[in-house]
XYZ file of C-alpha atoms in Angstrom:
562
model
C 36.062 45.579 -34.141
C 38.774 43.087 -35.032
C 42.480 43.297 -34.419
C 44.317 45.412 -36.923
C 41.191 47.146 -38.269
C 42.373 50.540 -39.576
C 39.089 52.119 -38.574
C 40.393 51.886 -34.989
C 43.433 53.992 -35.821
C 43.003 57.762 -35.665
C 45.973 58.223 -37.963
C 44.109 56.320 -40.675
C 40.926 58.337 -40.659
C 39.455 59.002 -44.108
C 41.435 61.582 -46.005
C 44.670 61.289 -44.055
C 47.919 59.973 -45.391
C 50.038 57.160 -44.040
C 53.162 55.522 -45.410
C 52.969 52.384 -47.490
C 53.822 49.132 -45.724
C 57.538 49.308 -44.880
C 58.638 45.835 -45.915
C 62.262 44.963 -46.424
C 61.244 42.487 -49.136
C 59.540 43.462 -52.360
C 55.752 43.467 -52.133
C 54.344 41.425 -53.764
C 57.160 38.921 -53.555
C 58.156 35.458 -52.289
C 56.990 36.117 -48.708
C 53.166 36.078 -48.585
C 51.825 39.424 -47.396
C 48.213 40.593 -47.471
C 45.908 43.327 -46.187
C 42.958 41.850 -44.304
C 42.003 44.403 -41.617
C 38.829 42.666 -40.424
C 40.159 39.119 -40.226
C 40.669 37.170 -37.004
C 42.953 34.640 -38.725
C 44.710 34.455 -42.084
C 46.382 31.338 -43.479
C 48.602 30.653 -46.468
C 47.117 27.696 -48.355
C 49.639 25.568 -50.276
C 47.947 23.152 -52.717
C 49.254 19.573 -52.784
C 48.727 17.228 -55.742
C 48.909 14.133 -53.533
C 46.685 15.173 -50.665
C 44.983 17.967 -48.736
C 46.418 21.460 -49.021
C 48.876 22.577 -46.360
C 47.770 25.557 -44.236
C 50.277 27.855 -42.563
C 49.190 30.603 -40.170
C 50.167 34.206 -40.886
C 50.837 36.892 -38.285
C 49.751 40.503 -37.957
C 52.708 42.696 -38.839
C 52.155 45.243 -36.088
C 50.520 48.499 -35.125
C 52.775 50.471 -37.481
C 51.162 48.593 -40.404
C 47.589 47.979 -39.218
C 45.607 45.309 -40.995
C 48.603 43.658 -42.710
C 49.461 39.981 -42.284
C 52.758 38.325 -43.176
C 53.966 34.732 -43.422
C 56.973 33.557 -41.423
C 58.817 32.149 -44.429
C 59.367 32.904 -48.069
C 58.022 30.537 -50.703
C 60.184 29.088 -53.437
C 59.876 30.646 -56.879
C 57.159 28.861 -58.825
C 55.199 27.873 -55.699
C 51.415 27.972 -55.867
C 49.598 29.506 -52.908
C 46.330 31.086 -51.817
C 44.918 32.792 -48.722
C 42.162 31.693 -46.376
C 40.389 34.327 -44.264
C 38.936 33.055 -40.967
C 38.971 29.466 -42.232
C 37.107 30.318 -45.423
C 37.774 29.108 -48.975
C 41.166 29.465 -50.610
C 41.327 32.738 -52.542
C 44.050 34.103 -54.826
C 46.321 36.866 -53.586
C 44.736 40.283 -54.359
C 48.244 41.241 -55.545
C 48.805 38.074 -57.617
C 51.678 38.472 -60.066
C 51.084 35.160 -61.852
C 47.807 33.213 -62.212
C 48.485 30.006 -64.167
C 45.203 28.452 -62.991
C 43.012 31.343 -64.095
C 41.699 34.477 -62.475
C 40.167 32.631 -59.517
C 42.720 29.856 -59.005
C 45.834 29.813 -56.796
C 48.508 32.442 -57.274
C 52.092 31.546 -58.168
C 55.331 33.174 -56.998
C 56.817 34.813 -60.090
C 60.495 34.678 -60.950
C 61.317 38.316 -61.770
C 64.954 37.762 -62.675
C 64.559 39.373 -66.084
C 67.498 39.990 -68.406
C 67.394 43.734 -69.070
C 69.454 45.513 -71.724
C 68.236 49.098 -71.236
C 70.901 50.487 -68.904
C 71.547 53.285 -71.394
C 67.904 54.377 -71.517
C 67.407 57.761 -69.860
C 63.744 58.316 -70.652
C 61.947 61.158 -72.410
C 59.832 64.137 -71.398
C 56.256 63.144 -72.214
C 54.595 66.424 -71.251
C 54.434 67.440 -74.915
C 55.198 63.996 -76.280
C 53.531 62.014 -79.031
C 52.570 58.389 -78.424
C 51.237 55.717 -80.737
C 48.546 53.584 -79.135
C 49.004 49.830 -79.581
C 46.122 47.549 -78.630
C 47.923 44.287 -77.923
C 44.900 42.115 -78.702
C 44.154 43.604 -82.127
C 47.233 45.282 -83.580
C 48.631 41.962 -84.866
C 47.076 38.703 -85.966
C 48.836 36.894 -83.088
C 47.510 39.268 -80.431
C 50.663 39.020 -78.297
C 53.255 41.394 -76.886
C 56.046 39.645 -78.764
C 54.219 40.152 -82.073
C 53.543 43.803 -81.193
C 57.250 44.260 -80.422
C 58.041 43.450 -84.052
C 56.273 46.697 -85.007
C 58.552 48.858 -82.848
C 61.151 49.683 -85.558
C 58.358 50.996 -87.802
C 56.898 52.941 -84.872
C 60.259 54.497 -84.049
C 60.712 55.525 -87.705
C 57.613 57.728 -87.402
C 59.378 60.047 -84.983
C 57.016 59.504 -82.036
C 58.294 59.607 -78.471
C 56.828 56.322 -77.376
C 53.974 53.848 -77.396
C 50.900 53.648 -75.229
C 49.966 50.039 -74.502
C 46.397 48.969 -73.925
C 45.946 47.402 -70.478
C 47.807 44.135 -69.983
C 46.325 43.187 -66.603
C 44.991 39.620 -66.338
C 41.308 38.930 -66.974
C 39.101 35.951 -67.767
C 39.072 35.543 -71.574
C 35.562 34.070 -71.415
C 34.041 36.961 -69.464
C 36.116 39.903 -70.677
C 37.875 42.568 -68.597
C 34.616 44.218 -67.542
C 34.049 41.224 -65.246
C 37.226 42.014 -63.301
C 40.993 42.336 -63.716
C 43.930 41.339 -61.519
C 46.010 44.504 -61.652
C 49.415 43.057 -60.749
C 49.455 40.129 -63.204
C 50.197 40.274 -66.937
C 47.545 38.583 -69.084
C 48.933 35.173 -70.086
C 47.383 35.095 -73.592
C 49.416 38.230 -74.334
C 52.603 36.353 -73.403
C 52.762 36.979 -69.668
C 55.342 38.816 -67.600
C 58.350 37.825 -69.703
C 56.746 39.126 -72.890
C 56.035 42.512 -71.303
C 59.657 42.728 -70.168
C 60.859 41.916 -73.673
C 58.510 44.488 -75.180
C 59.670 47.312 -72.889
C 63.306 46.315 -73.362
C 62.901 46.393 -77.163
C 61.049 49.716 -77.037
C 63.815 51.351 -75.019
C 66.354 49.909 -77.410
C 64.464 51.609 -80.251
C 64.418 54.932 -78.391
C 60.749 54.694 -77.417
C 59.115 55.270 -74.053
C 56.325 52.925 -72.903
C 53.140 54.193 -71.278
C 50.747 51.596 -69.883
C 46.987 52.008 -69.480
C 45.728 50.949 -66.049
C 42.135 49.569 -65.921
C 41.315 50.813 -62.430
C 37.536 50.758 -62.816
C 37.468 46.950 -63.092
C 40.079 46.227 -60.416
C 37.604 45.697 -57.544
C 34.783 44.008 -59.468
C 32.469 41.862 -57.383
C 33.663 38.640 -59.024
C 37.201 39.113 -57.678
C 36.117 38.478 -54.060
C 38.306 41.278 -52.700
C 35.553 42.069 -50.190
C 36.584 38.884 -48.354
C 39.901 40.563 -47.513
C 38.837 44.122 -46.746
C 37.015 47.250 -47.937
C 38.732 47.631 -51.288
C 35.448 48.881 -52.758
C 33.154 51.667 -51.638
C 29.381 51.424 -51.563
C 28.938 53.546 -54.687
C 29.310 52.096 -58.153
C 30.853 53.438 -61.325
C 29.134 53.030 -64.670
C 30.532 52.183 -68.106
C 32.852 54.688 -69.761
C 30.526 55.346 -72.681
C 27.396 55.726 -70.578
C 25.702 52.749 -72.228
C 23.525 50.280 -70.409
C 25.082 47.283 -72.167
C 28.308 47.364 -70.167
C 28.114 46.375 -66.522
C 28.890 48.834 -63.784
C 31.430 48.019 -61.081
C 32.097 49.071 -57.495
C 33.935 52.317 -56.980
C 37.362 52.075 -55.389
C 37.400 52.940 -51.698
C 39.794 55.893 -51.683
C 38.213 58.078 -49.015
C 36.023 55.864 -46.809
C 36.618 53.806 -43.700
C 39.575 51.475 -44.175
C 40.691 53.172 -47.390
C 44.371 53.023 -46.422
C 44.761 49.474 -47.692
C 42.988 50.194 -50.972
C 45.307 53.145 -51.548
C 48.373 51.033 -50.744
C 47.090 48.434 -53.199
C 46.937 50.920 -56.074
C 50.226 52.640 -55.263
C 52.009 49.273 -55.040
C 50.553 48.299 -58.418
C 51.736 51.540 -60.041
C 55.207 51.212 -58.552
C 55.426 47.629 -59.755
C 54.912 48.548 -63.422
C 57.472 51.341 -63.113
C 60.129 49.457 -61.150
C 59.788 45.801 -62.137
C 58.844 46.331 -65.786
C 60.689 49.638 -66.390
C 57.546 51.291 -67.772
C 57.972 55.054 -68.282
C 54.444 56.267 -67.654
C 50.938 55.261 -66.639
C 47.638 56.364 -68.139
C 45.063 56.763 -65.379
C 41.335 56.174 -65.422
C 40.686 59.456 -63.624
C 36.959 59.024 -63.154
C 37.603 55.856 -61.164
C 40.260 57.506 -58.963
C 38.773 60.827 -57.919
C 37.959 61.153 -54.220
C 37.098 63.893 -51.746
C 39.668 63.236 -49.036
C 41.934 65.880 -47.510
C 44.922 64.303 -49.281
C 43.504 63.171 -52.636
C 44.736 59.844 -53.888
C 46.016 61.327 -57.144
C 48.389 63.539 -55.181
C 49.627 60.556 -53.178
C 50.107 58.500 -56.320
C 51.964 61.322 -58.080
C 54.282 61.684 -55.085
C 55.077 57.956 -55.214
C 55.753 58.087 -58.953
C 57.954 61.143 -58.508
C 59.985 59.227 -55.911
C 60.449 56.295 -58.301
C 61.754 58.662 -60.949
C 64.158 60.306 -58.520
C 65.575 56.944 -57.397
C 65.954 55.561 -60.909
C 67.263 58.706 -62.590
C 64.611 58.290 -65.303
C 61.548 60.525 -65.636
C 58.261 58.826 -64.799
C 54.940 60.289 -65.881
C 51.251 59.977 -65.061
C 48.848 60.864 -67.863
C 45.157 61.706 -67.868
C 42.763 62.279 -70.744
C 41.607 65.850 -71.174
C 38.101 67.148 -70.357
C 36.389 65.761 -73.448
C 38.802 67.672 -75.692
C 39.511 64.764 -78.022
C 35.835 64.103 -78.663
C 35.172 67.815 -79.160
C 38.078 68.208 -81.583
C 36.958 65.182 -83.577
C 33.350 66.389 -83.673
C 34.324 69.884 -84.799
C 36.643 68.668 -87.567
C 34.074 66.132 -88.744
C 31.498 68.926 -89.051
C 33.942 71.064 -90.983
C 34.858 68.170 -93.289
C 31.182 67.495 -93.936
C 30.819 71.014 -95.318
C 29.760 72.903 -92.192
C 32.521 75.509 -92.255
C 30.329 78.412 -91.213
C 30.532 80.371 -87.955
C 29.254 77.631 -85.605
C 32.029 75.003 -85.988
C 34.696 77.691 -86.431
C 33.560 79.396 -83.235
C 33.600 76.005 -81.503
C 37.149 75.427 -82.733
C 38.196 78.827 -81.393
C 36.550 78.127 -78.035
C 38.314 74.772 -77.806
C 41.659 76.396 -78.558
C 41.077 79.161 -76.004
C 40.200 76.591 -73.331
C 43.276 74.504 -74.070
C 46.118 76.716 -75.325
C 48.208 78.113 -73.870
C 48.251 75.753 -70.889
C 46.570 77.325 -67.910
C 43.819 76.725 -65.370
C 41.436 73.951 -66.267
C 38.416 75.207 -68.165
C 35.249 75.754 -66.167
C 33.480 73.758 -68.873
C 35.449 70.641 -67.992
C 33.639 67.868 -66.080
C 33.732 68.280 -62.302
C 35.627 64.998 -61.824
C 38.367 66.215 -64.146
C 38.609 69.613 -62.402
C 38.910 67.868 -59.017
C 41.594 65.581 -60.417
C 43.645 68.532 -61.637
C 43.371 70.332 -58.313
C 44.267 67.137 -56.463
C 47.489 66.637 -58.376
C 48.512 70.263 -58.804
C 51.515 70.092 -56.499
C 52.837 66.993 -58.264
C 52.325 68.366 -61.757
C 55.922 67.594 -62.696
C 54.920 63.944 -63.130
C 51.292 64.406 -64.184
C 50.114 65.283 -67.696
C 46.415 66.063 -68.023
C 46.237 67.611 -71.477
C 46.113 64.748 -73.945
C 44.607 64.885 -77.422
C 43.526 61.426 -78.475
C 42.388 60.285 -81.899
C 39.131 58.323 -82.134
C 40.392 54.750 -82.406
C 42.613 55.203 -79.370
C 39.694 56.704 -77.457
C 37.716 53.535 -78.103
C 40.646 51.531 -76.780
C 40.730 52.988 -73.263
C 40.534 50.545 -71.856
C 40.594 47.785 -74.458
C 39.302 48.125 -78.002
C 37.242 45.104 -78.938
C 39.211 42.583 -76.889
C 36.131 40.507 -76.192
C 35.001 38.959 -79.455
C 37.369 41.025 -81.601
C 38.808 39.994 -84.942
C 42.533 40.175 -84.139
C 44.672 41.825 -86.748
C 41.701 42.863 -88.880
C 42.397 46.571 -88.491
C 40.094 48.880 -90.439
C 41.150 47.779 -93.921
C 41.840 50.062 -96.859
C 39.509 53.050 -96.731
C 38.053 55.134 -99.511
C 40.094 58.129 -100.653
C 37.758 60.597 -98.944
C 37.973 58.747 -95.635
C 41.762 58.645 -95.842
C 41.836 62.388 -96.530
C 39.620 62.939 -93.480
C 41.998 60.842 -91.395
C 44.866 62.970 -92.697
C 43.060 66.140 -91.638
C 42.459 64.783 -88.139
C 46.117 63.785 -87.923
C 47.184 67.310 -88.831
C 44.973 69.003 -86.241
C 45.890 66.565 -83.464
C 49.627 66.472 -84.169
C 50.053 70.246 -84.424
C 47.718 71.089 -81.535
C 50.435 71.458 -78.907
C 49.243 69.105 -76.186
C 50.516 65.625 -75.579
C 49.085 63.478 -78.377
C 48.018 59.851 -78.615
C 47.811 58.666 -82.223
C 46.414 55.277 -83.186
C 46.918 52.575 -85.760
C 43.695 53.470 -87.528
C 45.245 56.776 -88.562
C 48.891 55.643 -88.582
C 48.560 52.006 -89.726
C 52.115 50.768 -89.136
C 50.882 47.170 -89.156
C 49.460 47.296 -92.709
C 51.008 47.646 -96.168
C 48.321 49.038 -98.498
C 49.279 52.158 -100.560
C 46.777 54.356 -98.708
C 48.210 53.136 -95.415
C 51.744 54.056 -96.482
C 50.519 57.496 -97.494
C 49.100 58.039 -93.993
C 52.357 56.828 -92.440
C 54.427 59.213 -94.580
C 52.047 62.071 -93.746
C 52.307 61.376 -90.015
C 56.092 61.277 -90.246
C 56.139 64.685 -91.982
C 53.749 66.227 -89.446
C 55.795 64.942 -86.534
C 58.919 66.461 -88.068
C 57.123 69.843 -88.115
C 55.740 69.517 -84.596
C 58.726 71.046 -82.784
C 58.461 74.281 -84.777
C 54.717 74.344 -84.167
C 55.253 73.963 -80.417
C 57.331 77.138 -80.457
C 54.070 78.997 -81.225
C 51.951 77.263 -78.590
C 51.473 80.434 -76.529
C 50.104 82.367 -79.515
C 46.388 82.888 -80.043
C 44.659 80.526 -82.465
C 42.992 82.497 -85.276
C 40.653 80.634 -87.661
C 39.453 82.109 -90.945
C 37.050 80.732 -93.560
C 36.162 80.972 -97.218
C 33.808 78.794 -99.297
C 35.160 75.257 -98.944
C 38.246 76.433 -97.036
C 39.335 76.707 -93.388
C 42.607 78.424 -92.421
C 43.813 78.152 -88.814
C 46.835 80.201 -87.814
C 48.921 80.223 -84.648
C 52.086 82.319 -84.694
C 54.299 81.408 -87.633
C 52.342 78.235 -88.417
C 49.103 77.824 -90.341
C 46.966 74.840 -91.272
C 44.868 75.071 -94.428
C 42.031 72.582 -94.866
C 40.154 72.391 -98.156
C 36.801 70.762 -97.494
C 35.552 71.211 -101.048
C 35.963 68.306 -103.433
C 37.177 70.513 -106.293
C 40.537 72.349 -106.383
C 40.583 75.882 -104.983
C 42.807 78.949 -105.117
C 43.406 80.757 -101.844
C 44.711 84.313 -101.670
C 46.834 84.099 -98.536
C 46.725 87.852 -97.843
C 42.993 87.508 -97.230
C 43.650 85.079 -94.368
C 47.238 85.535 -93.199
C 48.234 89.123 -94.050
C 50.317 90.786 -91.354
C 53.228 92.343 -93.236
C 55.657 89.720 -91.954
C 57.711 87.109 -93.725
C 56.264 85.290 -96.727
C 54.584 81.943 -96.235
C 55.843 78.653 -97.647
C 54.366 75.186 -97.962
C 55.889 72.989 -95.276
C 53.772 69.895 -95.971
C 50.780 68.908 -98.074
C 48.585 65.830 -98.149
C 48.715 66.141 -101.962
C 52.148 67.673 -102.650
C 52.018 67.131 -106.404
C 48.855 69.203 -106.724
C 49.768 71.934 -104.234
C 51.476 75.108 -105.467
C 52.179 78.494 -103.916
C 52.833 81.252 -106.470
C 52.790 85.008 -105.829
C 50.795 84.638 -102.640
C 48.149 82.395 -104.180
C 47.901 78.853 -102.856
C 46.502 76.283 -105.279
C 45.207 73.213 -103.434
C 43.364 70.080 -104.627
C 40.057 69.194 -103.014
C 39.947 67.389 -99.650
C 43.526 68.312 -98.831
C 45.304 69.579 -95.713
C 48.324 71.864 -96.090
C 50.741 73.100 -93.429
C 52.284 76.541 -93.971
C 55.213 78.152 -92.208
C 56.280 81.799 -92.295
C 59.812 82.498 -93.456
C 62.314 80.584 -95.580
C 62.632 76.838 -95.452
C 65.500 75.562 -93.278
C 68.569 75.483 -95.491
C 67.720 78.764 -97.213
C 65.521 77.493 -100.047
C 61.821 77.882 -100.692
C 59.612 75.151 -102.030
C 56.396 75.249 -104.033
C 54.446 72.256 -102.718
């Protein structure tokens, strides 16, 4: 057993908690610092253009930080450096913040003296928030953060609470992110660290929070050579997100095995960096890659660290997790209903989904075991963790990355047929009014395109978002679906969503679906307002149209007909 090996420290047994390295300087920062618990020697390697690289020995920090090595001196900003373990080849810093020579070349000390203008930003509560997913590589023709930032005024005009960015961690453009990502570094083709700072600054200026996806499952890929430093990876492997055989599997993060303390520090430091250095408001976690069976689960430790960042900064910070297959189930159910299957099976499935999700309560027993363990792990830090997200299909395909490798940047989905647009509108209505945190996407809210159908979807989303607050007031009420030929009516409290799946216009007698002797119903929003009329309790609706109803008079004391 080598000096500094955490497996020789009882306090660092699997499943126990220890503090992060207590450095006075920022980590990562100008003073080289690395976790290499099994090394006999560690050197900083400084490349020289006019001769052999300079090698400077590093020293073990001490028993209070077992396995950590630190250089005697800081490096100047812009300096290139690498690490050599036991005289081996020069390897980039596992916590590289800048990689100008590629994913496997020397690291560079990053100048983080950014010019921020968001002192007035106080953050938002994302527990019931609505985000718009932006895939940096595909949402604009340029595929950069600066180009994506130009969309922020249009995003803010929707009435969403923030944006969810696809992962920005560095990867090899030739091999794709599945081959490995450097968590701490911003991908240079996206514009690098400065572009991310400008994006977040502009978002806060527009009143938008920024949530960043973290690609944890590819952070310890074999090609990154992290095994040369220490046991970042466990023996088990994690497969592709979609279960296909075409995508490679990668090692599972070592969160509960021998020497897991350093791997945990690595991930916590990465999360804190996005929150503190880049002012990001929240992080979307790849839960399947982070679940462990230790006595103090990593998710709890991470949530505690994020909570501390929020307390120090005076701004709320949030961790988000996708729900237990809810988004896929919702999409599947609505697709079946839209295809004409509005009999008892899909309606019963919709009721079951609502009962399992609303009102918020214990995680459903039908949820995957990894998700149930994640919720239990983070229960005591729930003030910073949101696990009930509803995600529309395009955003689901973009976690992490939608078509980055070999994509057609800026192509979008084009103008769709009227029926497809109406289906998108129906999905928007169900997702937006559901009550959970929501992640919309630019397939359904195409802020980057200008076709008439796209503008109709944008206007529809804006109207739904304006109604969301009143819908949330009914979130504790039971969801009650009702059907008629070609019609689905879903009621919760004083809100109701009518979906006409037939292609021809229909007349709906509201008392047959919504009678309770209370206040009369009014049309709050319709996908086809010109063709929607409510007269004497009979709702006339064009085919393939979604309509939102509210009980009681319209705000301002006037009723409206469509």
